[in-house]
CSV table of C-alpha atoms and ligand atoms in Angstrom, one decimal:
chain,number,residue,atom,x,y,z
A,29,UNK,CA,-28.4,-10.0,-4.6
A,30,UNK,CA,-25.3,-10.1,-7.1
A,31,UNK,CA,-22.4,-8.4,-6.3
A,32,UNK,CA,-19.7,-7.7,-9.0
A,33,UNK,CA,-16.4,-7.1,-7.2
A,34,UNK,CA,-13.3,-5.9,-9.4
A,35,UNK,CA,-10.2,-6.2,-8.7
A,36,UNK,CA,-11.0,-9.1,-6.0
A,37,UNK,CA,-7.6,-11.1,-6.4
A,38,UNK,CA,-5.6,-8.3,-4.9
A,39,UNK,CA,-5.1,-7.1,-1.6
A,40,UNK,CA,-8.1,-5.5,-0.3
A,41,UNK,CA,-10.6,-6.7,-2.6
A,42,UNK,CA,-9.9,-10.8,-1.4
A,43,UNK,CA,-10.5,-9.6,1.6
A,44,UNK,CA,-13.4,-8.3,1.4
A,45,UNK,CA,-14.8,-11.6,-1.2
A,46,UNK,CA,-13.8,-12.9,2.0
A,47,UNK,CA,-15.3,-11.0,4.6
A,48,UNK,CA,-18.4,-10.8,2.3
A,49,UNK,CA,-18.9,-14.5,1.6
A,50,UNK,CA,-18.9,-14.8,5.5
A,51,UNK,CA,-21.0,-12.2,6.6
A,52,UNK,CA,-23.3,-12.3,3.3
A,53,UNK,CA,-24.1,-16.1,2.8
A,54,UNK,CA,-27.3,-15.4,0.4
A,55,UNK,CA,-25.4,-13.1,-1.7
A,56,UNK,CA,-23.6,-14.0,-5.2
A,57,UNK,CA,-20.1,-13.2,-6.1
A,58,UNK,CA,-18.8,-12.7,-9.1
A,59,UNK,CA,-15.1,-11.3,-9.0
A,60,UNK,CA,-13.9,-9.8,-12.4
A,61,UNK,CA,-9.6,-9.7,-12.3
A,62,UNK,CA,-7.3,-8.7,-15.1
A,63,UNK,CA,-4.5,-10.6,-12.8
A,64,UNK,CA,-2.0,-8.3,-13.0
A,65,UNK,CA,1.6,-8.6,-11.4
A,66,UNK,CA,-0.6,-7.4,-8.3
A,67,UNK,CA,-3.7,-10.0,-8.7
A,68,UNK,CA,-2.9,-13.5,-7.6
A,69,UNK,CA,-5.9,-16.3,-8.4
A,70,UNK,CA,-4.4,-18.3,-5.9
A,71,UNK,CA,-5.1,-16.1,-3.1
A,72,UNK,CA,-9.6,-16.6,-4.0
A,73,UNK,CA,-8.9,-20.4,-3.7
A,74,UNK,CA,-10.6,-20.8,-0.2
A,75,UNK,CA,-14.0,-19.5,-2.2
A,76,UNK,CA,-13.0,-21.0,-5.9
A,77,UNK,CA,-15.6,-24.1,-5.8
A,78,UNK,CA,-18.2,-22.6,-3.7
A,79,UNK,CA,-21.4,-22.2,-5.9
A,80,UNK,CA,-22.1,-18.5,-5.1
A,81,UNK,CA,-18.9,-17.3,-6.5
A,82,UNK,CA,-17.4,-16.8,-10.1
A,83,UNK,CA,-14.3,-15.9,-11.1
A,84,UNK,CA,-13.8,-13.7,-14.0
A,85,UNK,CA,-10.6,-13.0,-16.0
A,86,UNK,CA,-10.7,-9.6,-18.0
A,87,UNK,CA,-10.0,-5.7,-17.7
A,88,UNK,CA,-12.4,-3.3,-16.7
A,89,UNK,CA,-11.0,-1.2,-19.4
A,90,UNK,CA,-11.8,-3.9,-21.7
A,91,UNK,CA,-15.6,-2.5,-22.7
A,92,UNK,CA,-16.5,-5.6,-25.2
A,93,UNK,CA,-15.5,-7.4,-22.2
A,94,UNK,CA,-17.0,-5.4,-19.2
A,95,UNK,CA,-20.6,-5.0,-21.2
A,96,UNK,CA,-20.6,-8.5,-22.2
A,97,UNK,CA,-20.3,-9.5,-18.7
A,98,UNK,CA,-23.0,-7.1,-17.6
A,99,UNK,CA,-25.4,-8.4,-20.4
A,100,UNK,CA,-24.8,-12.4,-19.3
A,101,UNK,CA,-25.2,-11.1,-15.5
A,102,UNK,CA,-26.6,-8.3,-14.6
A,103,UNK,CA,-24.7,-7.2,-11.2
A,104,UNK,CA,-27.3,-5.5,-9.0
A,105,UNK,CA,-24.3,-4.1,-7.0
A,106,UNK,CA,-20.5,-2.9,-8.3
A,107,UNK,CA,-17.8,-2.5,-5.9
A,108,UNK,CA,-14.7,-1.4,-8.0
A,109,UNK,CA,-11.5,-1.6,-6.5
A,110,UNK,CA,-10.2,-3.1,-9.7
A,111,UNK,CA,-6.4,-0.4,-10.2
A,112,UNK,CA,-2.9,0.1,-10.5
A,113,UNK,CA,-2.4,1.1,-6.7
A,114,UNK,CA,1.3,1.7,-6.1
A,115,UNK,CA,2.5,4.6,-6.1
A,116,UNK,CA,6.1,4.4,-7.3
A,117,UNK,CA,5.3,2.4,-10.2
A,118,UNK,CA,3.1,5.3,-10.8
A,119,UNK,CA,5.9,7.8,-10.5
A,120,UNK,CA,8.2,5.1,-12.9
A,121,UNK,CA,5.3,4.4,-15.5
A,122,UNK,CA,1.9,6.8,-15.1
A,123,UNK,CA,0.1,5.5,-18.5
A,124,UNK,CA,-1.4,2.5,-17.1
A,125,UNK,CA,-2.5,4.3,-14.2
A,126,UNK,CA,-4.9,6.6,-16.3
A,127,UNK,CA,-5.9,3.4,-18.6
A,128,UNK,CA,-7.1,1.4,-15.9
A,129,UNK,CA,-8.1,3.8,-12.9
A,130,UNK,CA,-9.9,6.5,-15.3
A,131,UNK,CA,-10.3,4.6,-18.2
A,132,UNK,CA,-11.3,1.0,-16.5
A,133,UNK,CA,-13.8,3.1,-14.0
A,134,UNK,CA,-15.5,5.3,-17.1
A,135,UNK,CA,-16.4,1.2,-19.0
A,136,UNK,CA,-18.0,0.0,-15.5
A,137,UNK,CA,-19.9,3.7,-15.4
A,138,UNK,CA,-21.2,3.2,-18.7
A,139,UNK,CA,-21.9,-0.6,-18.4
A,140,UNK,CA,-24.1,0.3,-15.2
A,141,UNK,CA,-25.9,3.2,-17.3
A,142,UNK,CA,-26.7,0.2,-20.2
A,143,UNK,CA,-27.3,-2.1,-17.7
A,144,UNK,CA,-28.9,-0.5,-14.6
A,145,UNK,CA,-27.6,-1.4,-11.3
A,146,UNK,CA,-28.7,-0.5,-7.6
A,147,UNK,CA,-25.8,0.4,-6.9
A,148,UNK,CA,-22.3,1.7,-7.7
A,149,UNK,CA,-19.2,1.7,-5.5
A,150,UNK,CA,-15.9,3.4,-5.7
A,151,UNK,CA,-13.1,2.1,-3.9
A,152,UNK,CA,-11.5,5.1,-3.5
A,153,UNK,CA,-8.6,7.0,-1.3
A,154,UNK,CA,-7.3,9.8,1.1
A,155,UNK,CA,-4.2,10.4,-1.0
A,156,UNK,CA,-6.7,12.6,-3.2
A,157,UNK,CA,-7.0,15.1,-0.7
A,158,UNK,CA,-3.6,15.3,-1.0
A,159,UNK,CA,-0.6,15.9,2.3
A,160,UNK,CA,-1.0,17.4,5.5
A,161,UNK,CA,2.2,19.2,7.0
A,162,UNK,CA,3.5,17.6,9.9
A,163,UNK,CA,3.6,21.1,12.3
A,164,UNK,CA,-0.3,21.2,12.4
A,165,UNK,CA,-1.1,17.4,13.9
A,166,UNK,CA,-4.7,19.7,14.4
A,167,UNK,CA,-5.5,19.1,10.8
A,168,UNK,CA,-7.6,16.4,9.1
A,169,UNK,CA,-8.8,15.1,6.0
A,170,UNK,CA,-12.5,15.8,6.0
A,171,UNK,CA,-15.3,15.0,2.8
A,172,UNK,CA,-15.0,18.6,2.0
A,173,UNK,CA,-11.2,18.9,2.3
A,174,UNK,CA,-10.4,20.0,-1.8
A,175,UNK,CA,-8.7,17.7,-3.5
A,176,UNK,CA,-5.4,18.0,-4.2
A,177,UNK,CA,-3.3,15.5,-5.8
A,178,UNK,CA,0.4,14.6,-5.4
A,179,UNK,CA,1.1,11.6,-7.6
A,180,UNK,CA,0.2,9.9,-10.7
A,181,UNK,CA,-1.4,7.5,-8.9
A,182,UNK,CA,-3.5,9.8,-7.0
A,183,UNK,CA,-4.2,11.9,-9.8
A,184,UNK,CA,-5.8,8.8,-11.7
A,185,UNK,CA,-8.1,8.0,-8.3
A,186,UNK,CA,-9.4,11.7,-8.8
A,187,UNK,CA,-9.9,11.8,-11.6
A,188,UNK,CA,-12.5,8.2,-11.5
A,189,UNK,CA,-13.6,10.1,-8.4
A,190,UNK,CA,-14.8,13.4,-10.6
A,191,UNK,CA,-16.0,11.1,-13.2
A,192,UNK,CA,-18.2,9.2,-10.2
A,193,UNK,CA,-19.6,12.7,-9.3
A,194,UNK,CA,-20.5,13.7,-12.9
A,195,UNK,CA,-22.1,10.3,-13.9
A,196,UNK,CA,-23.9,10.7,-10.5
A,197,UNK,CA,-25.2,14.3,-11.2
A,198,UNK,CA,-25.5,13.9,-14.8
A,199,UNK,CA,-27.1,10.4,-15.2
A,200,UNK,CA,-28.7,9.8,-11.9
A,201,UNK,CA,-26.4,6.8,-11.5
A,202,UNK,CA,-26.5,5.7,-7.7
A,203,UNK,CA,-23.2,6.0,-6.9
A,204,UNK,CA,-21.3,6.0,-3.5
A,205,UNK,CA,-17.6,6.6,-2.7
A,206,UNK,CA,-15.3,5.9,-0.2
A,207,UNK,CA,-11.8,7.3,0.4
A,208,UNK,CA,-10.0,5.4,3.0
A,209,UNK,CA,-6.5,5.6,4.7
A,210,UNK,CA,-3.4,3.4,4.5
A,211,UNK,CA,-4.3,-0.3,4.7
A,212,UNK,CA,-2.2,-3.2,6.0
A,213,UNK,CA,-3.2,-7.0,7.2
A,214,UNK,CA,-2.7,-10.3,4.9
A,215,UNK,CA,-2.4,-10.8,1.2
A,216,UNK,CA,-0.7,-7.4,0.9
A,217,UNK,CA,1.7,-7.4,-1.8
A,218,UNK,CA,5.1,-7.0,-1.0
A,219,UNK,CA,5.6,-4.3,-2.9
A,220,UNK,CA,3.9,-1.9,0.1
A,221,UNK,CA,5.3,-1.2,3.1
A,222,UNK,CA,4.4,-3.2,5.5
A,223,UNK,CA,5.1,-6.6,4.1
A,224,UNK,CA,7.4,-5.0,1.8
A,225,UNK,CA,9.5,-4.7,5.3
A,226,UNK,CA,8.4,-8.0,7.0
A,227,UNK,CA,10.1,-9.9,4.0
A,228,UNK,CA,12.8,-7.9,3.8
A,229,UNK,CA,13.8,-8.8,7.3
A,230,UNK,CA,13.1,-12.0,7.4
A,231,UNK,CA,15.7,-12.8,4.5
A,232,UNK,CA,18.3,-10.2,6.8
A,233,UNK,CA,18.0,-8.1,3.3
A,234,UNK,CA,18.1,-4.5,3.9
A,235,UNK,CA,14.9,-2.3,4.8
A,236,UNK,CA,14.8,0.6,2.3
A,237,UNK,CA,13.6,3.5,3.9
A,238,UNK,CA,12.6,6.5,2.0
A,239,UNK,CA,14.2,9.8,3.1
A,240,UNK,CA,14.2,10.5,6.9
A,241,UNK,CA,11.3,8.0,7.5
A,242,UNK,CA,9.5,10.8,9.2
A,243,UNK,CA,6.2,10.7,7.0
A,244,UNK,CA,3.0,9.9,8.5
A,245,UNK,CA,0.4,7.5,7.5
A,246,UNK,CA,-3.1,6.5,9.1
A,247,UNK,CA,-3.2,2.9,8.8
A,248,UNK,CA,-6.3,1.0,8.9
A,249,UNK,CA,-6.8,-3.4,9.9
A,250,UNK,CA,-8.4,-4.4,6.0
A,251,UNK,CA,-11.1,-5.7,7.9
A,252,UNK,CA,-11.9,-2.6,9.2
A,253,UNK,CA,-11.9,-1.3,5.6
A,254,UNK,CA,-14.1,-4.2,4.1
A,255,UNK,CA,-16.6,-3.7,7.0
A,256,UNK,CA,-16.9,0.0,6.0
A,257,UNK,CA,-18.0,-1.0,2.4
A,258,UNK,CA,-20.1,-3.6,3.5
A,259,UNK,CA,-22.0,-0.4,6.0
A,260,UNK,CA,-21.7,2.0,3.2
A,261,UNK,CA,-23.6,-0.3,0.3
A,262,UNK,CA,-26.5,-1.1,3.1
A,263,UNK,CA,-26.7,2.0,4.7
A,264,UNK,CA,-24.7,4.5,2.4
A,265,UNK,CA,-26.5,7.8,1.0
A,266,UNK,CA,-26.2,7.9,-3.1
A,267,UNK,CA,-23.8,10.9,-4.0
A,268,UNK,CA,-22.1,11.3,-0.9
A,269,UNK,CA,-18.7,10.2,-0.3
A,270,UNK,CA,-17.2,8.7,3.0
A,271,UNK,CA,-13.5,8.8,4.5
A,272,UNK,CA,-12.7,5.6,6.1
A,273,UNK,CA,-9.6,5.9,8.9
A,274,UNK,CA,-9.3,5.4,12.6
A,275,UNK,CA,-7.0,7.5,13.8
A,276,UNK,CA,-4.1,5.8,14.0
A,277,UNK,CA,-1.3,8.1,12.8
A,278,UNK,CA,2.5,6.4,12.7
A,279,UNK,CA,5.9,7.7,11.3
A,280,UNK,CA,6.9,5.2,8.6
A,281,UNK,CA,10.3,4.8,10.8
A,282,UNK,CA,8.3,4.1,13.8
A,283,UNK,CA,6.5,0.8,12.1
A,284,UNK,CA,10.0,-0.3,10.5
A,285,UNK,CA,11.6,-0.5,14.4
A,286,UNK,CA,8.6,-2.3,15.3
A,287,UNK,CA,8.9,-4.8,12.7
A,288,UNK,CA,12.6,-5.3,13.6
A,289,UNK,CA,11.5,-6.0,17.3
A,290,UNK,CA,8.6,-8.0,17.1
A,291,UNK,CA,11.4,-10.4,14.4
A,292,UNK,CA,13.7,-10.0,16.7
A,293,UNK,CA,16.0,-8.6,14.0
A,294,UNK,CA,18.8,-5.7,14.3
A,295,UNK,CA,18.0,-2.1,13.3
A,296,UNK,CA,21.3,-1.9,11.7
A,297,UNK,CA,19.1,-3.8,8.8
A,298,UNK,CA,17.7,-0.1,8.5
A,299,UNK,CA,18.9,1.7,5.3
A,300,UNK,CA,18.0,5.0,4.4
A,301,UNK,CA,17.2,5.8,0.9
A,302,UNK,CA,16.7,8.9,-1.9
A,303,UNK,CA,13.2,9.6,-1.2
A,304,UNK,CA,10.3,9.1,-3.3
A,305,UNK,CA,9.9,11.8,-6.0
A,306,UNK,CA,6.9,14.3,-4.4
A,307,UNK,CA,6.5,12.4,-1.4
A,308,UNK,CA,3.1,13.6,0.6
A,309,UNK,CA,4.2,14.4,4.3
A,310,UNK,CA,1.2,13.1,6.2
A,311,UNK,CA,-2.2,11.4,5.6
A,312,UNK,CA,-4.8,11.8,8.7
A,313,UNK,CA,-8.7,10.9,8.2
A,314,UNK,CA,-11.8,12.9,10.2
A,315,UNK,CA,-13.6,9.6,10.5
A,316,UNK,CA,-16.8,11.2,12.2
A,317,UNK,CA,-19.1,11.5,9.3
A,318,UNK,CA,-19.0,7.4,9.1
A,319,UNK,CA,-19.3,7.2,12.5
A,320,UNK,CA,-21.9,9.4,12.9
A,321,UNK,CA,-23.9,8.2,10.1
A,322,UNK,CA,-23.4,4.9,9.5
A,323,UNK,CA,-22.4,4.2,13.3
A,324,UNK,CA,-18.9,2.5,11.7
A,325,UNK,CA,-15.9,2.5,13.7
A,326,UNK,CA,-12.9,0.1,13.5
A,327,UNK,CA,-12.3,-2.8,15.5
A,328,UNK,CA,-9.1,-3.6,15.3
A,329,UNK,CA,-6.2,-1.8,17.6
A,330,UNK,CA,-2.8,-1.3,15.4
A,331,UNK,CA,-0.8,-3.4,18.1
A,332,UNK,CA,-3.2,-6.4,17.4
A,333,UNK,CA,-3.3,-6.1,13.7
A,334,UNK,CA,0.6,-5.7,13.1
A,335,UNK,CA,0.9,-8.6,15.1
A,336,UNK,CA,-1.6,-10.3,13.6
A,337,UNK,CA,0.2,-9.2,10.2
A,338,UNK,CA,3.2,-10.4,11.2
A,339,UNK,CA,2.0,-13.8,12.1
A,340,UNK,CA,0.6,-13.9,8.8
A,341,UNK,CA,3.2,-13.4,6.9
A,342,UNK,CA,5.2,-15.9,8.9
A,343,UNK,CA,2.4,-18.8,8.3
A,344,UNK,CA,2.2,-18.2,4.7
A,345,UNK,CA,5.7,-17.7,3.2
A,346,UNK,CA,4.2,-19.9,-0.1
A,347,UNK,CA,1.6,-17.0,-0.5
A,348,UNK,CA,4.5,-14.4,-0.9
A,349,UNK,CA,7.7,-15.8,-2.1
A,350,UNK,CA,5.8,-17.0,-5.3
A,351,UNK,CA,5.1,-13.4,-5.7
A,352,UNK,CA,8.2,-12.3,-4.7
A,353,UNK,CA,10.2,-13.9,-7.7
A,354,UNK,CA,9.9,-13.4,-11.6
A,355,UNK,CA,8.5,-9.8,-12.3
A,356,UNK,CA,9.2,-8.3,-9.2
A,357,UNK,CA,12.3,-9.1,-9.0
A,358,UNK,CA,13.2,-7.0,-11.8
A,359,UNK,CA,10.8,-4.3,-10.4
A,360,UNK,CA,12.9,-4.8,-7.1
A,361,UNK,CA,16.1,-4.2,-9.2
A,362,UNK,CA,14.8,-0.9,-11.1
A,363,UNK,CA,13.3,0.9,-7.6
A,364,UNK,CA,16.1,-0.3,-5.1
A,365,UNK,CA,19.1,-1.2,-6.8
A,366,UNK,CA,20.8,1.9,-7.1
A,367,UNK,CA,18.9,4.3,-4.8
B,30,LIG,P1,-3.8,-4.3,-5.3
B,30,LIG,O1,-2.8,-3.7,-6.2
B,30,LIG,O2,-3.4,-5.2,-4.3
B,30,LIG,O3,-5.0,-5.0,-6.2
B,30,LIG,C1,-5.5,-4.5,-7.4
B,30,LIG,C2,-6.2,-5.6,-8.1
B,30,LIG,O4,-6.8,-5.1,-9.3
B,30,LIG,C3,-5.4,-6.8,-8.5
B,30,LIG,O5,-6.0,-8.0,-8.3
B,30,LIG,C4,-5.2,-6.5,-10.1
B,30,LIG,O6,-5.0,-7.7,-10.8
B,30,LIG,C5,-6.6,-5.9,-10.4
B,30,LIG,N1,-6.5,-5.1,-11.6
B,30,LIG,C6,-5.6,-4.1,-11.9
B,30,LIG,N2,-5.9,-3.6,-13.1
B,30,LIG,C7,-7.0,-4.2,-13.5
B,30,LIG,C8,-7.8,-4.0,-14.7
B,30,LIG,N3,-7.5,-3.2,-15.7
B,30,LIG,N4,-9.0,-4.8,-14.8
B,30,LIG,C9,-9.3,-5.7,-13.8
B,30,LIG,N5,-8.6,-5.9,-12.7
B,30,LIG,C10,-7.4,-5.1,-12.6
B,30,LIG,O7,-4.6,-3.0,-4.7
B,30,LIG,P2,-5.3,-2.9,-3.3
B,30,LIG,O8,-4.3,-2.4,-2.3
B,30,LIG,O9,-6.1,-4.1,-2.9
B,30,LIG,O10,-6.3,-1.6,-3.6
B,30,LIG,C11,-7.6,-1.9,-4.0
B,30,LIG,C12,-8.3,-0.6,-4.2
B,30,LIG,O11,-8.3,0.2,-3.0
B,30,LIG,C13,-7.6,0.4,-5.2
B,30,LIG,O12,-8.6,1.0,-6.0
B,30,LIG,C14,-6.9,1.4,-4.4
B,30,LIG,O13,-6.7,2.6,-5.0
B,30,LIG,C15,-7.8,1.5,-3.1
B,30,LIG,N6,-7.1,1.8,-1.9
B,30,LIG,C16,-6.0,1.1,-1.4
B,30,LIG,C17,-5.5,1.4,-0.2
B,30,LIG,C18,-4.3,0.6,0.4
B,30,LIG,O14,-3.8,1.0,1.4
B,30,LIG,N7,-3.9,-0.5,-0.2
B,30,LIG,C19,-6.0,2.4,0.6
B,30,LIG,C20,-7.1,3.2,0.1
B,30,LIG,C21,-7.6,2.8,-1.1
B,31,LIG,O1,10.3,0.7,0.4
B,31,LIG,C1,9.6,1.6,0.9
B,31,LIG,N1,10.1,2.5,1.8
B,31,LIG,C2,9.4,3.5,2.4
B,31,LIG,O2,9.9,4.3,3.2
B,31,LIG,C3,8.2,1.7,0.6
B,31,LIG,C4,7.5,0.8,-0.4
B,31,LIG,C5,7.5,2.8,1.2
B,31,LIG,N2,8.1,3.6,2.0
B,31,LIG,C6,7.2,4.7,2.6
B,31,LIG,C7,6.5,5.6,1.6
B,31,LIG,C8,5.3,6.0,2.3
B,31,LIG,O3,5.5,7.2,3.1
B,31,LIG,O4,6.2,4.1,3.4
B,31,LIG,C9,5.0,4.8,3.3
B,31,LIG,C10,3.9,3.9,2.8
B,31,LIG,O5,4.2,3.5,1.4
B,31,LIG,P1,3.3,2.6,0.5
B,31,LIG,O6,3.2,1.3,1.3
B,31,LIG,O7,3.9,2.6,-0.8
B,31,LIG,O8,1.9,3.3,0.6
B,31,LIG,P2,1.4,4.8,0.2
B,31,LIG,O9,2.3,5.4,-0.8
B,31,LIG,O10,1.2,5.5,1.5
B,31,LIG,O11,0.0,4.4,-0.5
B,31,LIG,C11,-0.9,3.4,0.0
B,31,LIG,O12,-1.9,4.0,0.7
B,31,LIG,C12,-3.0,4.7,0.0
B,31,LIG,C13,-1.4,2.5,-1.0
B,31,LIG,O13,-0.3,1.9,-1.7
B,31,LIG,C14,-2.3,3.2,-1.9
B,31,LIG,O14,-2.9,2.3,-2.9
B,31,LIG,C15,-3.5,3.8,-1.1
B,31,LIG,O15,-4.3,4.6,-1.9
């Protein structure tokens, strides 16, 4: 089985090269990176020499690129979590978002209709459904809640989400998608905000918090999320989409204190800031089609995995303060420095 995993020198998809070269010995790896500001090759050197895993430099937007790849491999299995994911830089800059998330996705659809694959993943999310208001905690995401975007960034998801649908329906392409909730755990960029916060306060720098703090997000151990994928391209039902979240709903202020505490730093650190231009309210998943299913439920409790976070972002200060300097710096500057 070869697996072609974009976007696999960021956040969630290292983790799940990771998770996937554990669980999934026999299978072969190839990870295809543009290495953005957010894709750091360091992060894949635990699986750099193994033999069942190549590295790839290019864009998935790129289609010489992308069908030359296909044509010297042919993948048996895409996973695409290959995009611009932050949403501010989306609100700063939205052209890059629609390049790679709509463009980037349409070049992998089209490679796998040249090509043929078993298989085609979207790594996708629960901001296209949208905000929920925080007066009705009764309400959930669910797969047929209609999509309703707030930002560029979720606009651009959607958008590759529709055009899954339509090369499903149209072409026959096998195609799966998954829209998961808020993710934290290691190789996070600091840019987000959970490490975002857990560097801030470890340099006594303040913690920029957007607005009242008040919104609500559903966060989700990566592990968790990688597991999901792994359950979804096994077991997974072409055409049908799948939230991924576990319930675990926490006021953006809420984490911030508990970073303070568990760093035993003051809360007088806490700054509050002009909120984020359209800023969705609350996000909360209906997990039970997964669970019902697939039988998929997370494993990891929120007060082990932020301490587990926290830890690693203590043990591997290298990983981040590289990234932390040069470009985001001056990113750092434009979104915080006069806010
Ligand atoms: P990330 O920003 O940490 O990583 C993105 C990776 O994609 C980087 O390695 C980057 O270099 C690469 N990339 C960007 N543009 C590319 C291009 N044109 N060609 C090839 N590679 C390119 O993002 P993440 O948080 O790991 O998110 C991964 C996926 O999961 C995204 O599709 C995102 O929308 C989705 N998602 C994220 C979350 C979350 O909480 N982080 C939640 C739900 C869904
Ligand atoms: O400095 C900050 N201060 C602050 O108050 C930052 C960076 C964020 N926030 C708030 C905004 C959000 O309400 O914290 C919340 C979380 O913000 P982000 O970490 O930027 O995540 P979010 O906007 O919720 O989007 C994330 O989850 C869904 C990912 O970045 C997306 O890629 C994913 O699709």
């Amino acid at each position: 089985m070869k697996l072609l995993i974009t976007g696999g020198a960021g956040f969630i998809g290292s983790n799940f090269t990771f998770y996937m070269m554990e669980k999934r010995p026999e299978y072969e790896l190839i990870c295809l990176d543009k290495l953005t500001y957010a894709g750091n090759l360091a992060t894949l050197t635990p699986v750099m020499g193994q033999s069942n895993f190549k590295f790839i430099w290019g864009d998935i937007a790129d289609r010489t690129a992308v069908f030359e790849l296909f044509e010297g491999e042919r993948p048996d299995v895409v996973v695409n979590f290959a995009a611009e994911s932050h949403v501010d830089r989306s609100i700063e800059d939205p052209g890059i978002f629609l390049q790679t998330n709509v463009m980037g996705t349409q070049v992998l659809l089209d490679a796998c209709r040249e090509y043929g694959v078993g298989r085609y993943h979207q790594v996708s999310t629960d901001e296209v459904y949208g905000d929920l208001p925080l007066d009705r905690p009764d309400l959930f995401f669910t797969e047929q809640t209609p999509l309703h975007t707030s930002s560029p960034y979720s606009a651009s998801k959607a958008s590759a989400d529709l055009l899954c649908n339509a090369y499903q329906r149209t072409y026959n392409l096998p195609i799966t998608i998954s829209r998961c909730s808020n993710n934290y755990g290691p190789y996070q960029f600091p840019e987000k905000l959970i490490p975002l916060m857990i560097a801030n306060a470890l340099a006594d720098k303040p913690l920029p918090v957007y607005g009242q703090g008040l919104n609500v997000r559903d966060w989700l151990y990566v592990e968790d999320h990688c597991a999901a994928i792994d359950l979804i391209l096994e077991k997974g039902r072409v055409g049908q989409v799948y939230n991924i979240g576990g319930h675990n709903e926490m006021r953006n202020i809420d984490i911030v204190k508990l970073i303070c505490k568990t760093l035993d730093k003051p809360e007088s650190l806490i700054t509050y800031v002009t909120d984020r231009k359209g800023h969705d309210m609350r996000y909360a998943i209906d997990p039970s089609f997964i669970h019902k299913e697939l039988g998929w439920l997370p494993e990891t409790t929120f007060e082990d995995g932020i301490q587990r976070t926290i830890r690693w972002y203590l043990d591997n200060q290298n990983w981040w303060e590289e990234i932390v300097s040069g470009e985001y710096q001056s990113y750092y500057e434009r979104m915080y420095g006069n806010r």
